[in-house]
mmCIF file of C-alpha atoms in Angstrom:
data_model
loop_
_atom_site.group_PDB
_atom_site.id
_atom_site.type_symbol
_atom_site.label_atom_id
_atom_site.label_comp_id
_atom_site.label_asym_id
_atom_site.label_seq_id
_atom_site.Cartn_x
_atom_site.Cartn_y
_atom_site.Cartn_z
ATOM 1 C CA MET A 41 104.927 -36.720 79.706
ATOM 2 C CA SER A 42 101.202 -36.804 79.474
ATOM 3 C CA VAL A 43 99.009 -37.915 76.638
ATOM 4 C CA GLY A 44 96.360 -35.583 78.003
ATOM 5 C CA ARG A 45 98.466 -32.634 76.851
ATOM 6 C CA MET A 46 98.640 -34.128 73.392
ATOM 7 C CA ALA A 47 94.986 -34.761 73.240
ATOM 8 C CA ASP A 48 94.098 -31.149 74.228
ATOM 9 C CA ALA A 49 95.511 -29.787 70.942
ATOM 10 C CA PRO A 50 95.230 -32.391 68.127
ATOM 11 C CA MET A 51 97.020 -31.422 64.939
ATOM 12 C CA SER A 52 99.207 -28.849 66.751
ATOM 13 C CA ALA A 53 100.520 -31.073 69.576
ATOM 14 C CA CYS A 54 99.874 -34.333 67.879
ATOM 15 C CA VAL A 55 99.620 -35.611 64.391
ATOM 16 C CA PRO A 56 98.330 -38.800 62.842
ATOM 17 C CA VAL A 57 101.005 -41.240 61.648
ATOM 18 C CA HIS A 58 99.740 -43.558 58.937
ATOM 19 C CA ASP A 59 101.229 -46.955 58.336
ATOM 20 C CA HIS A 60 99.136 -48.951 55.883
ATOM 21 C CA GLY A 61 101.557 -51.780 55.458
ATOM 22 C CA PHE A 62 99.192 -54.214 57.199
ATOM 23 C CA GLY A 63 95.863 -53.285 55.689
ATOM 24 C CA GLY A 64 93.638 -50.191 55.660
ATOM 25 C CA CYS A 65 93.689 -47.179 57.889
ATOM 26 C CA ALA A 66 93.083 -48.061 61.516
ATOM 27 C CA LEU A 67 93.735 -44.608 63.053
ATOM 28 C CA PRO A 68 91.828 -44.228 66.267
ATOM 29 C CA ALA A 69 89.485 -41.351 66.572
ATOM 30 C CA VAL A 70 90.357 -40.797 70.202
ATOM 31 C CA ILE A 71 93.866 -39.991 71.518
ATOM 32 C CA SER A 72 94.641 -42.158 74.578
ATOM 33 C CA GLU A 73 97.538 -43.925 76.253
ATOM 34 C CA SER A 74 97.062 -46.957 74.008
ATOM 35 C CA THR A 75 96.723 -45.029 70.713
ATOM 36 C CA ALA A 76 99.514 -42.375 71.226
ATOM 37 C CA SER A 77 103.160 -43.003 70.615
ATOM 38 C CA LEU A 78 105.295 -41.374 73.283
ATOM 39 C CA GLY A 79 108.678 -42.228 71.904
ATOM 40 C CA GLN A 80 108.282 -45.939 71.537
ATOM 41 C CA PRO A 81 108.236 -47.302 67.955
ATOM 42 C CA ARG A 82 104.843 -48.542 66.744
ATOM 43 C CA SER A 83 103.489 -50.224 63.771
ATOM 44 C CA GLY A 84 100.071 -49.410 62.242
ATOM 45 C CA CYS A 85 98.320 -46.069 62.316
ATOM 46 C CA HIS A 86 98.748 -44.079 65.548
ATOM 47 C CA TRP A 87 98.949 -40.632 67.022
ATOM 48 C CA ALA A 88 102.447 -39.059 67.672
ATOM 49 C CA GLY A 89 103.780 -35.821 69.082
ATOM 50 C CA THR A 90 104.832 -33.122 66.625
ATOM 51 C CA ALA A 91 108.412 -31.745 66.632
ATOM 52 C CA SER A 92 107.318 -28.626 68.521
ATOM 53 C CA TYR A 93 105.525 -30.813 71.144
ATOM 54 C CA TRP A 94 108.663 -32.831 71.740
ATOM 55 C CA PHE A 95 110.813 -29.674 71.965
ATOM 56 C CA ARG A 96 108.507 -27.749 74.229
ATOM 57 C CA ARG A 97 107.352 -30.540 76.533
ATOM 58 C CA CYS A 98 109.964 -33.214 76.475
ATOM 59 C CA GLU A 99 113.386 -32.046 75.440
ATOM 60 C CA SER A 100 113.404 -28.532 76.941
ATOM 61 C CA ARG A 101 111.892 -29.716 80.286
ATOM 62 C CA GLY A 102 110.120 -26.338 80.592
ATOM 63 C CA HIS A 103 113.243 -24.219 79.961
ATOM 64 C CA ARG A 104 111.750 -22.666 76.882
ATOM 65 C CA GLU A 105 108.709 -21.423 78.770
ATOM 66 C CA TRP A 106 110.995 -20.079 81.462
ATOM 67 C CA ALA A 107 112.986 -18.218 78.882
ATOM 68 C CA PHE A 108 109.840 -16.553 77.544
ATOM 69 C CA ARG A 109 108.828 -15.456 81.011
ATOM 70 C CA ARG A 110 112.247 -14.020 81.725
ATOM 71 C CA ARG A 111 112.204 -12.160 78.451
ATOM 72 C CA GLU A 112 108.827 -10.612 79.341
ATOM 73 C CA ASP A 113 110.165 -9.580 82.774
ATOM 74 C CA ARG A 114 113.222 -7.983 81.237
ATOM 75 C CA ARG A 115 111.060 -6.171 78.711
ATOM 76 C CA ARG A 116 108.791 -4.842 81.521
ATOM 77 C CA ASP A 117 111.933 -3.694 83.455
ATOM 78 C CA ARG A 118 113.347 -1.778 80.483
ATOM 79 C CA ARG A 119 109.986 -0.092 79.813
ATOM 80 C CA ALA A 120 109.728 0.954 83.458
ATOM 81 C CA ALA A 121 113.241 2.317 83.336
ATOM 82 C CA ARG A 122 112.489 4.367 80.272
ATOM 83 C CA ARG A 123 109.305 5.724 81.805
ATOM 84 C CA ALA A 124 111.216 6.752 84.986
ATOM 85 C CA LEU A 125 113.936 8.435 82.890
ATOM 86 C CA ARG A 126 111.346 10.362 80.850
ATOM 87 C CA GLU A 127 109.579 11.544 84.032
ATOM 88 C CA HIS A 128 112.911 12.565 85.513
ATOM 89 C CA LEU A 129 114.042 14.426 82.437
ATOM 90 C CA GLY A 130 110.905 15.993 81.331
#
């Protein structure tokens, strides 16, 4: 899993996690390998993936994207069949 994907869409793929137990906010302005939490527990302020990021990129291993593509293909097939039927009947 890549931090680059998280950094491409801050606030939708990643969110700031604040932990001010050891002082003021030290959230880094830049998302990088050292500032992002990719599943390992961290202390202090850091960037972490959102629930949708983890579902889409990590847990589903791409299956969700594949399901959307298949749904679009089936929808196109149904529309083509209806068009062919209308041409045949009318």
